[in-house]
PDB file of C-alpha atoms in Angstrom:
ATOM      1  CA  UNK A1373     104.098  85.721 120.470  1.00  0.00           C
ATOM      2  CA  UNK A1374     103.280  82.155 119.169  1.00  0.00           C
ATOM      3  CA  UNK A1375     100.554  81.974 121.819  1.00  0.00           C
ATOM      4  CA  UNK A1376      99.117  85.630 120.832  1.00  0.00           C
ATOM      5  CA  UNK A1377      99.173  84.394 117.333  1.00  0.00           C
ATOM      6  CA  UNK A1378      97.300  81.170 118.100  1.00  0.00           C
ATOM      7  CA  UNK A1379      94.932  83.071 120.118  1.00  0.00           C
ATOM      8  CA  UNK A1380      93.384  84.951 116.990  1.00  0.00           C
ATOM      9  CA  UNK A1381      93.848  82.033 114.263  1.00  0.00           C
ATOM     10  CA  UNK A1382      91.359  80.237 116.487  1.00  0.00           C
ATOM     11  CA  UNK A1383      88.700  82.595 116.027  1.00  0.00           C
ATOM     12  CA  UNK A1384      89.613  82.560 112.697  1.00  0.00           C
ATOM     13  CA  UNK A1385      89.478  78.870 111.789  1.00  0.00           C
ATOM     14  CA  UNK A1386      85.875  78.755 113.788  1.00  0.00           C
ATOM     15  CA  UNK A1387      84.729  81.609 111.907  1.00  0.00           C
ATOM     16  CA  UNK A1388      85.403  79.919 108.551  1.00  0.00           C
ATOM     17  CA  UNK A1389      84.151  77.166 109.538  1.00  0.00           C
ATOM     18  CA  UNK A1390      80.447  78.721 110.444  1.00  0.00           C
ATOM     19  CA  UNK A1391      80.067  80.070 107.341  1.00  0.00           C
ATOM     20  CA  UNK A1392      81.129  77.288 105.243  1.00  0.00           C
ATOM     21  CA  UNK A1393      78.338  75.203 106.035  1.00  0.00           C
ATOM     22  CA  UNK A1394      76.766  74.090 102.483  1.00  0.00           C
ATOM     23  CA  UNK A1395      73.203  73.314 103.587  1.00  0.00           C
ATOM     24  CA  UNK A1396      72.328  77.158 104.212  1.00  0.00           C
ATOM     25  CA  UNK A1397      70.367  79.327 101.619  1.00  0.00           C
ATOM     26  CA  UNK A1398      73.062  81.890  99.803  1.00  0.00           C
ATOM     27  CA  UNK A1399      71.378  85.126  98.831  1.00  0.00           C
ATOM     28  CA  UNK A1400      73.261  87.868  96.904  1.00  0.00           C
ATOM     29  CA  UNK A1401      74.029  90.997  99.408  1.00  0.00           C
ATOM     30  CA  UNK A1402      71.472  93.062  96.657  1.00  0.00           C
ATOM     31  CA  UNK A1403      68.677  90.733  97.185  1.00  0.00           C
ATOM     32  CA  UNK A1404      69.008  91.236 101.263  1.00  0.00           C
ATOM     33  CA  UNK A1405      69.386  95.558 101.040  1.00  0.00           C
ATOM     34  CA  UNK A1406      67.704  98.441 100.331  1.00  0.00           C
ATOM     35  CA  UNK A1407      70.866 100.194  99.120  1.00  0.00           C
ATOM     36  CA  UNK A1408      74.290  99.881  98.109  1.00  0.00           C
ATOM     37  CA  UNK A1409      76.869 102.093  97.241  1.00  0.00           C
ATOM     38  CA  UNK A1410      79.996 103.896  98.267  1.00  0.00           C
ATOM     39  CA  UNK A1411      81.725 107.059  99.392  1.00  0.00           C
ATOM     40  CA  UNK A1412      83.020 110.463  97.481  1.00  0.00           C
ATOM     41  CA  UNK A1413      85.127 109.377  94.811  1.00  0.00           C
ATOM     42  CA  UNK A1414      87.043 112.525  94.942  1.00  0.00           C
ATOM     43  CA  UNK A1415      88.081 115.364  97.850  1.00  0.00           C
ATOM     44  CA  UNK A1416      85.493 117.599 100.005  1.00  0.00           C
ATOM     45  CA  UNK A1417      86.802 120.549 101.429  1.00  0.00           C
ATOM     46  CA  UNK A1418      88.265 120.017 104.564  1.00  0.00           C
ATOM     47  CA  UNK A1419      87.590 122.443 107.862  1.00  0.00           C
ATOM     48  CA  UNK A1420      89.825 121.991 110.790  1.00  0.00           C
ATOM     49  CA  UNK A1421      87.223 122.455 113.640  1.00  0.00           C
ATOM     50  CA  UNK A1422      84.077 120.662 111.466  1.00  0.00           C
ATOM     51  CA  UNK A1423      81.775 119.284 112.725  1.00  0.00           C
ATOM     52  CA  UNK A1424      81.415 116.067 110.480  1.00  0.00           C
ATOM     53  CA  UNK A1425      83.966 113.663 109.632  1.00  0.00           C
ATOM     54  CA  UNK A1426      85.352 112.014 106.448  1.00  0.00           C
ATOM     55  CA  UNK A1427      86.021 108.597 106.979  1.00  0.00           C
ATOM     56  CA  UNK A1428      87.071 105.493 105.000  1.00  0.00           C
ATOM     57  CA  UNK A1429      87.758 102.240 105.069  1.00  0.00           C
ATOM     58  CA  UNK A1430      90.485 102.573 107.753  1.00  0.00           C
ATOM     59  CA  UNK A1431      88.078 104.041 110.079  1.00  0.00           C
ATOM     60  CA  UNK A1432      85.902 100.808 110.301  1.00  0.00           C
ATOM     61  CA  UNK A1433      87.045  98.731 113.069  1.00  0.00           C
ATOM     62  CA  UNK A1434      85.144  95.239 114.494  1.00  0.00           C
ATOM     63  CA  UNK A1435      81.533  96.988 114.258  1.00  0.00           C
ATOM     64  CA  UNK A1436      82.713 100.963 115.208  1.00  0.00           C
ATOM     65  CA  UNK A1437      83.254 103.683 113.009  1.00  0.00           C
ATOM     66  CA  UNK A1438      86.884 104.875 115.045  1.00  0.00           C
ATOM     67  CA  UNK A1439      87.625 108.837 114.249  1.00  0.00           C
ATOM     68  CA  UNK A1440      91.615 109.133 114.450  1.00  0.00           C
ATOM     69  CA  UNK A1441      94.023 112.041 115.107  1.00  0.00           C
ATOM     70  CA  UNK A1442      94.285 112.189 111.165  1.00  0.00           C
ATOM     71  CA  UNK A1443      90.845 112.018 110.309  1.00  0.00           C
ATOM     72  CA  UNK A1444      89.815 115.032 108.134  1.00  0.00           C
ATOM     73  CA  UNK A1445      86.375 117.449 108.698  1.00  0.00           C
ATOM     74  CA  UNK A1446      83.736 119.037 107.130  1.00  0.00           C
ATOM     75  CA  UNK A1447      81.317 121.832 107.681  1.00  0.00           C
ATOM     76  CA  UNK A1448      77.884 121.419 107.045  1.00  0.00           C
ATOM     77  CA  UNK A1449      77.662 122.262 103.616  1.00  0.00           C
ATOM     78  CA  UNK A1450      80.192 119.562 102.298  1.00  0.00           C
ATOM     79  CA  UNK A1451      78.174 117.398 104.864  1.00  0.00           C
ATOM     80  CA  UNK A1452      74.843 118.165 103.258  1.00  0.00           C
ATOM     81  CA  UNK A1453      76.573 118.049  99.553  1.00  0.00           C
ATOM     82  CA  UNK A1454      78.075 114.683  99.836  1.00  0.00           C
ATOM     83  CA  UNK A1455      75.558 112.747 102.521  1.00  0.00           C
ATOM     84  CA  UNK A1456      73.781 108.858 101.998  1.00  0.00           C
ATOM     85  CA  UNK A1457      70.836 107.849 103.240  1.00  0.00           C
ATOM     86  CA  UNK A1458      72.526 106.064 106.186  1.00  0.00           C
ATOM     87  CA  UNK A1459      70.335 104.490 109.030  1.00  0.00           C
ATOM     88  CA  UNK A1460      70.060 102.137 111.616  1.00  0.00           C
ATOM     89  CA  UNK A1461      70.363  99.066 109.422  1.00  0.00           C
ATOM     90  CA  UNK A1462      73.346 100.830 107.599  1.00  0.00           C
ATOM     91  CA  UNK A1463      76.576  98.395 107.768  1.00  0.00           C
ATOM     92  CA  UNK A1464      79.692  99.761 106.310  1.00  0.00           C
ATOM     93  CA  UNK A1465      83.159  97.920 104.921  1.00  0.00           C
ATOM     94  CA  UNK A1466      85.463  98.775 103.670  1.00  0.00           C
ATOM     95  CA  UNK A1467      86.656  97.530  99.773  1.00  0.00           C
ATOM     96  CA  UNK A1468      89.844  99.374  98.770  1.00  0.00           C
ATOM     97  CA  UNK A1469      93.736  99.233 100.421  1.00  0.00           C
ATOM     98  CA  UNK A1470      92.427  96.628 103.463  1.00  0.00           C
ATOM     99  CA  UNK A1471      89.450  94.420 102.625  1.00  0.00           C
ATOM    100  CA  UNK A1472      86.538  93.641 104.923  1.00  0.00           C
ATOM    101  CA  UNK A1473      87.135  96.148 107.744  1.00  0.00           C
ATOM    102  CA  UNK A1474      83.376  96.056 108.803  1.00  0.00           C
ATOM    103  CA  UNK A1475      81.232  98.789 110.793  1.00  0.00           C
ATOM    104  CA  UNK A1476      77.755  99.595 111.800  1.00  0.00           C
ATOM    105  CA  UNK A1477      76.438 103.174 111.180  1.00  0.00           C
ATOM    106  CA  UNK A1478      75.369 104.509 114.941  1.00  0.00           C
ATOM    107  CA  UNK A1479      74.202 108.178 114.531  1.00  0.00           C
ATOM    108  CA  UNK A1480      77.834 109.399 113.699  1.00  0.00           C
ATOM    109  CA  UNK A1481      78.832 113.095 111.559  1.00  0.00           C
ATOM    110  CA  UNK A1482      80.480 111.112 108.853  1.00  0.00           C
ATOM    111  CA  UNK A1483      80.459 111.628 105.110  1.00  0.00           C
ATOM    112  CA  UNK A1484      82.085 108.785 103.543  1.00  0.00           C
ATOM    113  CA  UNK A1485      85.263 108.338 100.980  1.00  0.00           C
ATOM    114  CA  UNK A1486      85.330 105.817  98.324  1.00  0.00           C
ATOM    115  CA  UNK A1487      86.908 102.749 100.015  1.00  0.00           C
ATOM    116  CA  UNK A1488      84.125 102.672 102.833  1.00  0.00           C
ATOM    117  CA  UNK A1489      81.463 100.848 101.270  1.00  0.00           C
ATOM    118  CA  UNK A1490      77.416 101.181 102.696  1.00  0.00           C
ATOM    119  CA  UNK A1491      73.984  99.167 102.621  1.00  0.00           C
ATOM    120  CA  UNK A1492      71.038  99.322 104.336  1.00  0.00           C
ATOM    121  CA  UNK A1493      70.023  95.790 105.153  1.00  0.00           C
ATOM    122  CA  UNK A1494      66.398  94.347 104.965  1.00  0.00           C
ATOM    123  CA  UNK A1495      64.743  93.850 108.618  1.00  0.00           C
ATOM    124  CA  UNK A1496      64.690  89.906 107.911  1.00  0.00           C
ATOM    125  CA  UNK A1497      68.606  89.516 107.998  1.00  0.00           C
ATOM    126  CA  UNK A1498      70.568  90.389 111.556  1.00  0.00           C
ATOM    127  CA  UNK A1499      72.931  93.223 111.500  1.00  0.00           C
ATOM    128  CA  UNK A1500      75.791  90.985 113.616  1.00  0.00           C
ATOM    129  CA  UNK A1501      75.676  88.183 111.550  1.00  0.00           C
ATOM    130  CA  UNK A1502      76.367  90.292 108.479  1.00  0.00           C
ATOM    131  CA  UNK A1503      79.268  91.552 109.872  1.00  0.00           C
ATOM    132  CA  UNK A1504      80.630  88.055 110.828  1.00  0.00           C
ATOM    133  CA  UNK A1505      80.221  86.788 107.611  1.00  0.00           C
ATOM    134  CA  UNK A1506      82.125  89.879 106.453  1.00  0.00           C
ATOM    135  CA  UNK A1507      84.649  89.325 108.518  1.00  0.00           C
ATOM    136  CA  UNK A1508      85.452  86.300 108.024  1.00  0.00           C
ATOM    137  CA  UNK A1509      87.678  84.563 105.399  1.00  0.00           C
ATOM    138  CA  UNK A1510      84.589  83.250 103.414  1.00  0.00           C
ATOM    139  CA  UNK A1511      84.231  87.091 102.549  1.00  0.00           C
ATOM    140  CA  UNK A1512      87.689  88.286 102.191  1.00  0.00           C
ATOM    141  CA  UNK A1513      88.991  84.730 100.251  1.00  0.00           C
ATOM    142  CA  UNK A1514      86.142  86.103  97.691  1.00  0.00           C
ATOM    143  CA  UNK A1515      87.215  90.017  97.950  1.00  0.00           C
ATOM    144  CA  UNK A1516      90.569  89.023  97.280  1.00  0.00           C
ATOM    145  CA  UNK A1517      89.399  87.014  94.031  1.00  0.00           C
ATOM    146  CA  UNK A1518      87.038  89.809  93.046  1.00  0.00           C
ATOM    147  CA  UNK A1519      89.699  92.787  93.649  1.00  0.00           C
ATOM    148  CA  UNK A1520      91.105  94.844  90.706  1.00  0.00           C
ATOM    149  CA  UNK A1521      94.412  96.604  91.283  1.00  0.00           C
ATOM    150  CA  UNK A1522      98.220  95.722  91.374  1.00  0.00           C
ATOM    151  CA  UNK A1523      99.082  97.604  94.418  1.00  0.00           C
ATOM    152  CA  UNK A1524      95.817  98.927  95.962  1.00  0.00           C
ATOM    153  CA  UNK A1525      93.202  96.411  95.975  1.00  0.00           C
ATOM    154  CA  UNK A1526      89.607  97.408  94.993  1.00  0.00           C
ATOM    155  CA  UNK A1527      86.552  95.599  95.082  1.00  0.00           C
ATOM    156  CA  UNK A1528      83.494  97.281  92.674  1.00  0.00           C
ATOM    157  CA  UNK A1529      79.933  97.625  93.629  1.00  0.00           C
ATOM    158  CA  UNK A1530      79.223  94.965  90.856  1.00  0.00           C
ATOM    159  CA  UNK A1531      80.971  92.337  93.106  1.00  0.00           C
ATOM    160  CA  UNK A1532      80.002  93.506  96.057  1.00  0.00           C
ATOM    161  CA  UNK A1533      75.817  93.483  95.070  1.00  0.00           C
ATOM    162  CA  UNK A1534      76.706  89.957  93.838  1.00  0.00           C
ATOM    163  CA  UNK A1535      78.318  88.405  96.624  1.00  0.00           C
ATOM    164  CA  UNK A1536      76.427  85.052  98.008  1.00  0.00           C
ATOM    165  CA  UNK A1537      75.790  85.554 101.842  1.00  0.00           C
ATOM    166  CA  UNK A1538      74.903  82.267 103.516  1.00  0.00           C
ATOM    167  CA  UNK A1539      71.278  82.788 105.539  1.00  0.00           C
ATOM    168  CA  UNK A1540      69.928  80.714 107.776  1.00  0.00           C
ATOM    169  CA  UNK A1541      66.719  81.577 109.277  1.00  0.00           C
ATOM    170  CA  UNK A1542      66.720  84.882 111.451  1.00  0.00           C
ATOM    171  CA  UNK A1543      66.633  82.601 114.616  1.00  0.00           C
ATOM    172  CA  UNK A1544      69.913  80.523 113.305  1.00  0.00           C
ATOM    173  CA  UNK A1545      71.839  83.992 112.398  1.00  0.00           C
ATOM    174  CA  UNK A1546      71.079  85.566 115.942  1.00  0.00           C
ATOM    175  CA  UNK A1547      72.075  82.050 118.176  1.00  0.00           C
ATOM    176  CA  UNK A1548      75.164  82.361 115.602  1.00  0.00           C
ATOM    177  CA  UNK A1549      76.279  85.915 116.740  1.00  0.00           C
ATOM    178  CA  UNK A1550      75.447  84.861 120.455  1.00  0.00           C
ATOM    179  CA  UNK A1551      78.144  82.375 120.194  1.00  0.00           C
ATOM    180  CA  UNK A1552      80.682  83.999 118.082  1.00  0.00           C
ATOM    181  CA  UNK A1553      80.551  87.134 120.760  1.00  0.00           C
ATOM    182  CA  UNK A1554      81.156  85.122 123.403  1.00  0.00           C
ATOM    183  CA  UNK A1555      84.186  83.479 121.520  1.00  0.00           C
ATOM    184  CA  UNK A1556      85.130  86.723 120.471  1.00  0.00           C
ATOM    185  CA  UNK A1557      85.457  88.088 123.901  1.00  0.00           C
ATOM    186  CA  UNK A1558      87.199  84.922 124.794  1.00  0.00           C
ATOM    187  CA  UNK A1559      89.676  85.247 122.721  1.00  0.00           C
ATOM    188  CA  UNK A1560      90.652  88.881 123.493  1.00  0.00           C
ATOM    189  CA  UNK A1561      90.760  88.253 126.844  1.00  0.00           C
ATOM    190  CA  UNK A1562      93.491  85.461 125.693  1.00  0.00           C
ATOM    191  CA  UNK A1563      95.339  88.154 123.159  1.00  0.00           C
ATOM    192  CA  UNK A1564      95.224  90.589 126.326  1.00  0.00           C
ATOM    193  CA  UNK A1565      97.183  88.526 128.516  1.00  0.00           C
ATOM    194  CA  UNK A1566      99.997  87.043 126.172  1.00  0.00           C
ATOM    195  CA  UNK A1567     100.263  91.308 124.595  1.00  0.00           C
ATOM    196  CA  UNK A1568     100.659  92.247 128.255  1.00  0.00           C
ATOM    197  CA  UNK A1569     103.071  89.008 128.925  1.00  0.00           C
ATOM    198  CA  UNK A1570     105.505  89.674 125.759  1.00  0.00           C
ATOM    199  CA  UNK A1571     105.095  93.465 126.831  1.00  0.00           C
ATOM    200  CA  UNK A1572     106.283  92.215 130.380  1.00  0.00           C
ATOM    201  CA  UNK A1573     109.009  89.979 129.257  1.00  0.00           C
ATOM    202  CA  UNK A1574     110.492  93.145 126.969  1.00  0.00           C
ATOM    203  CA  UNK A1575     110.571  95.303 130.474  1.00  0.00           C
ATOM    204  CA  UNK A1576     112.629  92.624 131.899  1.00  0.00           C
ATOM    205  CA  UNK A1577     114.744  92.354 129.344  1.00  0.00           C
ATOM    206  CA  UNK A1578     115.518  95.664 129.573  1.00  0.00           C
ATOM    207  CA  UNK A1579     116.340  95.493 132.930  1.00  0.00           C
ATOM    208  CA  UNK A1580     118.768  92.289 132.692  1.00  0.00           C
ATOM    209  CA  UNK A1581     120.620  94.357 129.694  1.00  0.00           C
ATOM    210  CA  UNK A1582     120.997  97.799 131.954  1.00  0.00           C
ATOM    211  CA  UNK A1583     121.835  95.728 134.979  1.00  0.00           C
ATOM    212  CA  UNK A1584     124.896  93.097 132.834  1.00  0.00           C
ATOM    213  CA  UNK A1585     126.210  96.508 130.816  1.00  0.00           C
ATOM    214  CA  UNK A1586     125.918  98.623 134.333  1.00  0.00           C
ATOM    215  CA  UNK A1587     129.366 100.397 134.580  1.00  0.00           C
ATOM    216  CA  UNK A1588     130.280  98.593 138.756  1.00  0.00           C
TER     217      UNK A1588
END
């Protein structure tokens, strides 16, 4: 468990320490998108056999928009009532309950609730190396600053649009993402093997408790 634990603080620590790097240009997230703004602040009508989803901030997952057993749906018309202008540069996080769960918009049927947060980033800035900086503690140290709420933590638009993203040049930000996905995959590989190891050693225990308490 120590080990599994290890496994993720490392990617962690290196990812804080990429983005804290002082000599890089910090831009405000407005001054790098198109767009910015959030879900339905409110409930569509749900439809058990719609088409589209309605997702939120726990539906963003490590770049994917996950749907889950509980995920509500839409028909069409609550679709085409409640839609953004969402598009290949769309990146979505999520800033209310957990901070800085971080997608990429891929073509889903998704209308989206007030905790997921959307942009539309500028062609000069790479997609992955938003979503690193986003992800990292840089981000979330500042989310948690930023965050109104005793109980639920939420982040406004206002802080969002103002956050300071560190840029270096479009080159720099795509070698960056080259090596934090290979670390990344790394490093689940590592939290694979000590999940199925503590997994393993649970089995066994198991076994050595039926086998010592086994009536002869």
């Amino acid at each position: 468990e120590q080990n599994l634990k290890n496994a993720k603080e490392i990617f962690e620590s290196y990812l804080e320490g990429v983005f804290e790097n002082g000599n890089w240009e910090k831009k405000e997230l407005r001054e790098i998108t198109t767009v910015l703004g959030d879900g339905l602040h409110g409930t569509p009508k749900y439809t058990v056999h719609g088409d589209y989803y309605f997702i939120n901030g726990n539906n963003l997952n490590d770049g994917i928009i996950e749907f889950k057993e509980n995920t509500k749906r839409v028909n069409v018309d609550e679709f085409n009532k409640h839609k953004k202008n969402l598009t290949d540069r769309t990146v979505l996080v999520s800033i209310n309950g957990t901070l800085g769960n971080v997608a990429f918009y891929n073509r889903e049927k998704i209308i989206l609730g007030k905790s997921a947060c959307y942009f539309n980033l500028k062609e000069s800035v790479d997609k992955g190396f938003v979503k690193y900086v986003l992800s990292s503690p840089y981000f979330i140290h500042y989310a948690h600053r930023e965050a109104t709420g005793a109980t639920i933590k939420n982040v406004s638009l206002k802080s969002m649009r103002e956050f300071k993203v560190p840029l270096p040049s479009i080159k720099e930000q795509q070698s960056i993402v080259q090596k934090l996905d290979a670390l990344s995959t790394e490093t689940k590989k590592l939290e694979a093997i000590y999940q199925k190891k503590i997994e393993d050693l649970e089995e066994l225990k198991k076994s050595v408790l039926q086998k010592a308490f086994a009536v002869g």
